[in-house]
Amino acid sequence: DAGVIQSPRHEVTEMGQEVTLRCKPISGHDYLFWYRQTMMRGLELLIYFNNNVPIDDSGMPEDRFSAKMPNASFSTLKIQPSEPRDSAVYFCASSPIGSGDKETQYFGPGTRLLVL
Amino acid sequence: LAKTTQPISMDSYEGQEVNITCSHNNIATNDYITWYQQFPSQGPRFIIQGYKTKVTNEVASLFIPADRKSSTLSLPRVSLSDTAVYYCLGGSGNTPLVFGKGTRLSVIA
């Protein structure tokens, strides 16, 4: 299994531009999570999906952020317009939870975003 | 979700055993305790998970006392490659895990 795949790995953009981050979860996993990590705030959960349906988006910082999961093998996180304070590493993770009590999340390599 | 408290940082010499303790006073009956490890420029990686008593795998051991209000991750004979941030989380399969700031372990030669 290739694991969780994210693209791009690095993104540099200018303030005001639209940014789209992509994620391919591990096949068969029911849950998909988007996180943001910064030195100041640590690892924050932005949104998560169960069977392609958004369950909790309370962590999305503001309306400039949106996430979609059109099918079980693909999700996007979009920032429009981007701002310098959005600079962070964005992780996608997937999990096979839903069939038991234990939960293990498998993380992708992350997308390092820099907004100038 | 269980709120967890762990030390911000720890230092250790190579070859020593490292124990990182995490407090989770309000852990729910059906919550598991899970530990993740994160290296620089990588996503967190699952290390070990337990409910009570002791769990051991090829990487670490996890000790959870009977009251389950705390847990201790034990790393035997650490090496430089164990330098990472370690996260303690509490939760069940019905809710997503919430990561705190973790414990930054620095292993010194």
PDB file of C-alpha atoms in Angstrom:
ATOM      1  CA  ASP A   1       0.000   0.000   0.000  1.00  0.00           C
ATOM      2  CA  ALA A   2       1.349   3.432  -0.931  1.00  0.00           C
ATOM      3  CA  GLY A   3       0.015   5.129   2.167  1.00  0.00           C
ATOM      4  CA  VAL A   4      -1.671   8.506   2.217  1.00  0.00           C
ATOM      5  CA  ILE A   5      -0.585  10.615  -0.739  1.00  0.00           C
ATOM      6  CA  GLN A   6      -0.546  14.398  -0.683  1.00  0.00           C
ATOM      7  CA  SER A   7       0.253  16.919  -3.355  1.00  0.00           C
ATOM      8  CA  PRO A   8       1.940  19.217  -3.795  1.00  0.00           C
ATOM      9  CA  ARG A   9       4.640  18.651  -1.177  1.00  0.00           C
ATOM     10  CA  HIS A  10       5.616  22.304  -1.240  1.00  0.00           C
ATOM     11  CA  GLU A  11       3.665  25.349  -2.319  1.00  0.00           C
ATOM     12  CA  VAL A  12       4.768  28.954  -2.412  1.00  0.00           C
ATOM     13  CA  THR A  13       2.192  31.518  -3.387  1.00  0.00           C
ATOM     14  CA  GLU A  14       1.408  35.173  -3.027  1.00  0.00           C
ATOM     15  CA  MET A  15      -1.215  36.632  -0.770  1.00  0.00           C
ATOM     16  CA  GLY A  16      -4.623  36.668  -2.386  1.00  0.00           C
ATOM     17  CA  GLN A  17      -4.042  33.654  -4.600  1.00  0.00           C
ATOM     18  CA  GLU A  18      -6.093  30.487  -4.455  1.00  0.00           C
ATOM     19  CA  VAL A  19      -4.386  27.405  -3.075  1.00  0.00           C
ATOM     20  CA  THR A  20      -5.608  23.833  -3.526  1.00  0.00           C
ATOM     21  CA  LEU A  21      -4.146  20.958  -1.568  1.00  0.00           C
ATOM     22  CA  ARG A  22      -4.878  17.369  -2.556  1.00  0.00           C
ATOM     23  CA  CYS A  23      -5.076  14.104  -0.692  1.00  0.00           C
ATOM     24  CA  LYS A  24      -5.531  10.472  -1.633  1.00  0.00           C
ATOM     25  CA  PRO A  25      -6.365   8.352   1.424  1.00  0.00           C
ATOM     26  CA  ILE A  26      -5.475   4.724   1.933  1.00  0.00           C
ATOM     27  CA  SER A  27      -7.883   2.521   0.052  1.00  0.00           C
ATOM     28  CA  GLY A  28     -10.655   1.158   2.239  1.00  0.00           C
ATOM     29  CA  HIS A  29     -10.360   3.749   4.971  1.00  0.00           C
ATOM     30  CA  ASP A  30     -13.675   5.270   5.972  1.00  0.00           C
ATOM     31  CA  TYR A  31     -12.377   8.453   7.600  1.00  0.00           C
ATOM     32  CA  LEU A  32     -10.308  11.307   6.236  1.00  0.00           C
ATOM     33  CA  PHE A  33      -8.861  14.148   8.298  1.00  0.00           C
ATOM     34  CA  TRP A  34      -7.256  17.470   7.420  1.00  0.00           C
ATOM     35  CA  TYR A  35      -4.837  19.011   9.930  1.00  0.00           C
ATOM     36  CA  ARG A  36      -2.747  22.147  10.035  1.00  0.00           C
ATOM     37  CA  GLN A  37       0.508  22.360  11.958  1.00  0.00           C
ATOM     38  CA  THR A  38       2.385  25.474  13.039  1.00  0.00           C
ATOM     39  CA  MET A  39       4.986  26.078  15.690  1.00  0.00           C
ATOM     40  CA  MET A  40       2.662  28.310  17.665  1.00  0.00           C
ATOM     41  CA  ARG A  41      -0.525  26.243  17.586  1.00  0.00           C
ATOM     42  CA  GLY A  42       0.735  22.715  17.105  1.00  0.00           C
ATOM     43  CA  LEU A  43      -1.339  20.181  15.210  1.00  0.00           C
ATOM     44  CA  GLU A  44      -4.923  21.357  14.711  1.00  0.00           C
ATOM     45  CA  LEU A  45      -7.778  19.357  13.272  1.00  0.00           C
ATOM     46  CA  LEU A  46      -9.522  21.366  10.553  1.00  0.00           C
ATOM     47  CA  ILE A  47     -12.194  19.001   9.265  1.00  0.00           C
ATOM     48  CA  TYR A  48     -12.921  15.329   8.942  1.00  0.00           C
ATOM     49  CA  PHE A  49     -15.060  13.174   6.676  1.00  0.00           C
ATOM     50  CA  ASN A  50     -16.757   9.839   7.150  1.00  0.00           C
ATOM     51  CA  ASN A  51     -17.636   7.988   3.947  1.00  0.00           C
ATOM     52  CA  ASN A  52     -17.070  11.199   1.955  1.00  0.00           C
ATOM     53  CA  VAL A  53     -19.458  13.223   4.131  1.00  0.00           C
ATOM     54  CA  PRO A  54     -18.103  16.126   6.216  1.00  0.00           C
ATOM     55  CA  ILE A  55     -18.771  15.361   9.869  1.00  0.00           C
ATOM     56  CA  ASP A  56     -17.149  18.213  11.744  1.00  0.00           C
ATOM     57  CA  ASP A  57     -15.711  21.361  10.197  1.00  0.00           C
ATOM     58  CA  SER A  58     -15.582  23.406  13.392  1.00  0.00           C
ATOM     59  CA  GLY A  59     -11.810  23.569  13.131  1.00  0.00           C
ATOM     60  CA  MET A  60     -11.854  25.355   9.791  1.00  0.00           C
ATOM     61  CA  PRO A  61     -10.518  28.800  10.644  1.00  0.00           C
ATOM     62  CA  GLU A  62     -12.797  30.878   8.442  1.00  0.00           C
ATOM     63  CA  ASP A  63     -14.800  30.986   5.248  1.00  0.00           C
ATOM     64  CA  ARG A  64     -11.675  31.268   3.164  1.00  0.00           C
ATOM     65  CA  PHE A  65     -11.110  27.578   3.838  1.00  0.00           C
ATOM     66  CA  SER A  66     -13.186  24.863   2.203  1.00  0.00           C
ATOM     67  CA  ALA A  67     -12.791  21.109   1.849  1.00  0.00           C
ATOM     68  CA  LYS A  68     -14.422  18.547  -0.371  1.00  0.00           C
ATOM     69  CA  MET A  69     -14.358  14.808  -0.775  1.00  0.00           C
ATOM     70  CA  PRO A  70     -16.048  13.969  -4.077  1.00  0.00           C
ATOM     71  CA  ASN A  71     -15.243  10.267  -3.779  1.00  0.00           C
ATOM     72  CA  ALA A  72     -13.592   7.770  -1.475  1.00  0.00           C
ATOM     73  CA  SER A  73     -10.180   8.202  -3.032  1.00  0.00           C
ATOM     74  CA  PHE A  74      -9.779  11.953  -3.240  1.00  0.00           C
ATOM     75  CA  SER A  75     -10.117  15.077  -1.122  1.00  0.00           C
ATOM     76  CA  THR A  76      -9.160  18.718  -1.539  1.00  0.00           C
ATOM     77  CA  LEU A  77      -8.557  21.572   0.853  1.00  0.00           C
ATOM     78  CA  LYS A  78      -8.874  24.975  -0.736  1.00  0.00           C
ATOM     79  CA  ILE A  79      -7.858  28.374   0.585  1.00  0.00           C
ATOM     80  CA  GLN A  80      -9.245  31.360  -1.269  1.00  0.00           C
ATOM     81  CA  PRO A  81      -7.898  33.983  -0.903  1.00  0.00           C
ATOM     82  CA  SER A  82      -4.737  32.915   0.859  1.00  0.00           C
ATOM     83  CA  GLU A  83      -3.050  35.056   3.516  1.00  0.00           C
ATOM     84  CA  PRO A  84       0.443  34.955   5.055  1.00  0.00           C
ATOM     85  CA  ARG A  85      -0.968  33.610   8.320  1.00  0.00           C
ATOM     86  CA  ASP A  86      -2.103  30.505   6.459  1.00  0.00           C
ATOM     87  CA  SER A  87       1.518  29.469   6.093  1.00  0.00           C
ATOM     88  CA  ALA A  88       1.824  26.065   7.748  1.00  0.00           C
ATOM     89  CA  VAL A  89       2.215  22.387   7.063  1.00  0.00           C
ATOM     90  CA  TYR A  90      -1.070  20.783   6.100  1.00  0.00           C
ATOM     91  CA  PHE A  91      -1.495  17.087   6.778  1.00  0.00           C
ATOM     92  CA  CYS A  92      -4.076  14.684   5.523  1.00  0.00           C
ATOM     93  CA  ALA A  93      -4.731  11.465   7.443  1.00  0.00           C
ATOM     94  CA  SER A  94      -7.031   8.508   6.945  1.00  0.00           C
ATOM     95  CA  SER A  95      -8.336   5.931   9.344  1.00  0.00           C
ATOM     96  CA  PRO A  96     -10.140   2.607   9.183  1.00  0.00           C
ATOM     97  CA  ILE A  97     -12.143   3.368  12.336  1.00  0.00           C
ATOM     98  CA  GLY A  98     -15.814   2.626  12.432  1.00  0.00           C
ATOM     99  CA  SER A  99     -15.542  -1.100  12.918  1.00  0.00           C
ATOM    100  CA  GLY A 100     -14.254  -1.183  16.486  1.00  0.00           C
ATOM    101  CA  ASP A 101     -13.126   0.816  19.470  1.00  0.00           C
ATOM    102  CA  LYS A 102      -9.576   1.503  18.486  1.00  0.00           C
ATOM    103  CA  GLU A 103      -8.460   4.274  16.211  1.00  0.00           C
ATOM    104  CA  THR A 104      -5.262   4.620  14.281  1.00  0.00           C
ATOM    105  CA  GLN A 105      -4.734   7.468  11.896  1.00  0.00           C
ATOM    106  CA  TYR A 106      -2.273   7.199   9.026  1.00  0.00           C
ATOM    107  CA  PHE A 107      -0.742  10.501   8.032  1.00  0.00           C
ATOM    108  CA  GLY A 108       0.501  11.693   4.699  1.00  0.00           C
ATOM    109  CA  PRO A 109       3.835  13.492   4.266  1.00  0.00           C
ATOM    110  CA  GLY A 110       2.195  16.900   4.413  1.00  0.00           C
ATOM    111  CA  THR A 111       2.130  19.971   2.197  1.00  0.00           C
ATOM    112  CA  ARG A 112       4.344  22.822   3.300  1.00  0.00           C
ATOM    113  CA  LEU A 113       2.567  26.044   2.359  1.00  0.00           C
ATOM    114  CA  LEU A 114       4.205  29.437   2.323  1.00  0.00           C
ATOM    115  CA  VAL A 115       2.093  32.478   1.535  1.00  0.00           C
ATOM    116  CA  LEU A 116       4.133  35.590   0.805  1.00  0.00           C
TER     117      LEU A 116
ATOM    118  CA  LEU B   1     -12.448  13.829  24.445  1.00  0.00           C
ATOM    119  CA  ALA B   2      -9.847  13.220  27.129  1.00  0.00           C
ATOM    120  CA  LYS B   3      -7.680  16.260  27.848  1.00  0.00           C
ATOM    121  CA  THR B   4      -4.069  15.161  28.137  1.00  0.00           C
ATOM    122  CA  THR B   5      -1.107  16.824  29.804  1.00  0.00           C
ATOM    123  CA  GLN B   6       2.486  15.865  29.101  1.00  0.00           C
ATOM    124  CA  PRO B   7       5.890  17.511  29.557  1.00  0.00           C
ATOM    125  CA  ILE B   8       6.869  19.958  26.851  1.00  0.00           C
ATOM    126  CA  SER B   9      10.371  18.573  26.456  1.00  0.00           C
ATOM    127  CA  MET B  10      12.806  15.944  27.690  1.00  0.00           C
ATOM    128  CA  ASP B  11      16.479  15.221  27.157  1.00  0.00           C
ATOM    129  CA  SER B  12      18.192  11.851  27.300  1.00  0.00           C
ATOM    130  CA  TYR B  13      21.532  10.281  26.480  1.00  0.00           C
ATOM    131  CA  GLU B  14      21.852   7.508  23.990  1.00  0.00           C
ATOM    132  CA  GLY B  15      21.341   4.041  25.412  1.00  0.00           C
ATOM    133  CA  GLN B  16      19.131   5.162  28.268  1.00  0.00           C
ATOM    134  CA  GLU B  17      15.532   4.216  28.852  1.00  0.00           C
ATOM    135  CA  VAL B  18      13.128   7.112  28.460  1.00  0.00           C
ATOM    136  CA  ASN B  19       9.772   7.296  30.170  1.00  0.00           C
ATOM    137  CA  ILE B  20       7.265   9.937  29.129  1.00  0.00           C
ATOM    138  CA  THR B  21       4.247  10.277  31.386  1.00  0.00           C
ATOM    139  CA  CYS B  22       0.927  11.663  30.289  1.00  0.00           C
ATOM    140  CA  SER B  23      -1.959  12.712  32.521  1.00  0.00           C
ATOM    141  CA  HIS B  24      -5.549  12.209  31.372  1.00  0.00           C
ATOM    142  CA  ASN B  25      -7.733  12.687  34.433  1.00  0.00           C
ATOM    143  CA  ASN B  26     -11.049  12.830  32.611  1.00  0.00           C
ATOM    144  CA  ILE B  27     -10.595   9.841  30.370  1.00  0.00           C
ATOM    145  CA  ALA B  28     -13.857   8.152  29.460  1.00  0.00           C
ATOM    146  CA  THR B  29     -14.597   4.503  30.092  1.00  0.00           C
ATOM    147  CA  ASN B  30     -14.402   3.557  26.438  1.00  0.00           C
ATOM    148  CA  ASP B  31     -11.370   5.692  25.565  1.00  0.00           C
ATOM    149  CA  TYR B  32      -8.109   4.161  24.475  1.00  0.00           C
ATOM    150  CA  ILE B  33      -4.713   5.761  25.041  1.00  0.00           C
ATOM    151  CA  THR B  34      -2.702   6.217  21.896  1.00  0.00           C
ATOM    152  CA  TRP B  35       0.816   7.516  21.354  1.00  0.00           C
ATOM    153  CA  TYR B  36       2.171   8.970  18.146  1.00  0.00           C
ATOM    154  CA  GLN B  37       5.684   9.934  17.127  1.00  0.00           C
ATOM    155  CA  GLN B  38       6.556  12.751  14.765  1.00  0.00           C
ATOM    156  CA  PHE B  39       9.923  13.361  13.148  1.00  0.00           C
ATOM    157  CA  PRO B  40      10.769  16.732  11.617  1.00  0.00           C
ATOM    158  CA  SER B  41       9.185  17.273   8.214  1.00  0.00           C
ATOM    159  CA  GLN B  42       7.015  14.164   8.537  1.00  0.00           C
ATOM    160  CA  GLY B  43       3.480  13.387   9.629  1.00  0.00           C
ATOM    161  CA  PRO B  44       2.795  11.755  12.993  1.00  0.00           C
ATOM    162  CA  ARG B  45       3.221   7.999  13.109  1.00  0.00           C
ATOM    163  CA  PHE B  46       1.335   5.580  15.337  1.00  0.00           C
ATOM    164  CA  ILE B  47       3.540   3.973  17.995  1.00  0.00           C
ATOM    165  CA  ILE B  48       1.371   2.121  20.462  1.00  0.00           C
ATOM    166  CA  GLN B  49      -2.118   1.956  21.904  1.00  0.00           C
ATOM    167  CA  GLY B  50      -3.612   0.475  25.048  1.00  0.00           C
ATOM    168  CA  TYR B  51      -6.596   0.419  27.333  1.00  0.00           C
ATOM    169  CA  LYS B  52      -5.134  -0.717  30.664  1.00  0.00           C
ATOM    170  CA  THR B  53      -2.163  -2.546  32.211  1.00  0.00           C
ATOM    171  CA  LYS B  54       0.795  -3.004  29.921  1.00  0.00           C
ATOM    172  CA  VAL B  55       1.210  -3.220  26.177  1.00  0.00           C
ATOM    173  CA  THR B  56       4.498  -3.887  24.433  1.00  0.00           C
ATOM    174  CA  ASN B  57       5.502  -3.902  20.796  1.00  0.00           C
ATOM    175  CA  GLU B  58       8.763  -3.767  18.894  1.00  0.00           C
ATOM    176  CA  VAL B  59       9.057  -0.023  19.407  1.00  0.00           C
ATOM    177  CA  ALA B  60       7.861   0.770  22.919  1.00  0.00           C
ATOM    178  CA  SER B  61       5.935  -0.236  26.005  1.00  0.00           C
ATOM    179  CA  LEU B  62       2.885   1.474  27.380  1.00  0.00           C
ATOM    180  CA  PHE B  63       1.970   1.310  31.040  1.00  0.00           C
ATOM    181  CA  ILE B  64      -1.530   2.283  32.156  1.00  0.00           C
ATOM    182  CA  PRO B  65      -2.403   2.002  35.869  1.00  0.00           C
ATOM    183  CA  ALA B  66      -5.716   0.670  37.091  1.00  0.00           C
ATOM    184  CA  ASP B  67      -7.295   4.110  37.505  1.00  0.00           C
ATOM    185  CA  ARG B  68      -6.297   5.002  33.909  1.00  0.00           C
ATOM    186  CA  LYS B  69      -5.719   8.649  34.852  1.00  0.00           C
ATOM    187  CA  SER B  70      -2.223   8.544  33.457  1.00  0.00           C
ATOM    188  CA  SER B  71      -0.054   6.499  31.143  1.00  0.00           C
ATOM    189  CA  THR B  72       3.680   6.126  30.596  1.00  0.00           C
ATOM    190  CA  LEU B  73       5.383   5.546  27.281  1.00  0.00           C
ATOM    191  CA  SER B  74       8.658   3.709  27.728  1.00  0.00           C
ATOM    192  CA  LEU B  75      11.338   3.751  25.048  1.00  0.00           C
ATOM    193  CA  PRO B  76      14.120   1.246  25.793  1.00  0.00           C
ATOM    194  CA  ARG B  77      17.713   2.218  25.030  1.00  0.00           C
ATOM    195  CA  VAL B  78      17.037   5.296  22.923  1.00  0.00           C
ATOM    196  CA  SER B  79      19.234   6.281  20.024  1.00  0.00           C
ATOM    197  CA  LEU B  80      19.719   9.570  18.200  1.00  0.00           C
ATOM    198  CA  SER B  81      17.047   8.495  15.725  1.00  0.00           C
ATOM    199  CA  ASP B  82      14.453   8.543  18.501  1.00  0.00           C
ATOM    200  CA  THR B  83      14.676  12.324  18.654  1.00  0.00           C
ATOM    201  CA  ALA B  84      11.134  13.383  17.854  1.00  0.00           C
ATOM    202  CA  VAL B  85       7.917  14.803  19.278  1.00  0.00           C
ATOM    203  CA  TYR B  86       5.724  12.286  21.088  1.00  0.00           C
ATOM    204  CA  TYR B  87       1.988  12.824  21.422  1.00  0.00           C
ATOM    205  CA  CYS B  88      -0.339  11.231  23.944  1.00  0.00           C
ATOM    206  CA  LEU B  89      -4.008  11.109  22.989  1.00  0.00           C
ATOM    207  CA  GLY B  90      -7.181   9.736  24.480  1.00  0.00           C
ATOM    208  CA  GLY B  91     -10.238   8.821  22.499  1.00  0.00           C
ATOM    209  CA  SER B  92     -12.456   6.145  21.096  1.00  0.00           C
ATOM    210  CA  GLY B  93     -13.386   4.979  17.659  1.00  0.00           C
ATOM    211  CA  ASN B  94     -16.374   7.312  17.544  1.00  0.00           C
ATOM    212  CA  THR B  95     -14.532  10.606  17.683  1.00  0.00           C
ATOM    213  CA  PRO B  96     -11.343  11.882  16.124  1.00  0.00           C
ATOM    214  CA  LEU B  97      -8.181  12.115  18.168  1.00  0.00           C
ATOM    215  CA  VAL B  98      -7.106  15.587  19.247  1.00  0.00           C
ATOM    216  CA  PHE B  99      -3.389  16.275  19.235  1.00  0.00           C
ATOM    217  CA  GLY B 100      -1.837  18.558  21.860  1.00  0.00           C
ATOM    218  CA  LYS B 101       1.629  20.078  21.759  1.00  0.00           C
ATOM    219  CA  GLY B 102       3.356  16.797  22.559  1.00  0.00           C
ATOM    220  CA  THR B 103       6.701  16.130  24.245  1.00  0.00           C
ATOM    221  CA  ARG B 104       9.846  17.020  22.361  1.00  0.00           C
ATOM    222  CA  LEU B 105      12.443  14.343  23.113  1.00  0.00           C
ATOM    223  CA  SER B 106      16.064  15.180  22.382  1.00  0.00           C
ATOM    224  CA  VAL B 107      18.538  12.305  22.468  1.00  0.00           C
ATOM    225  CA  ILE B 108      22.115  13.339  23.041  1.00  0.00           C
ATOM    226  CA  ALA B 109      25.175  11.348  22.023  1.00  0.00           C
TER     227      ALA B 109
END
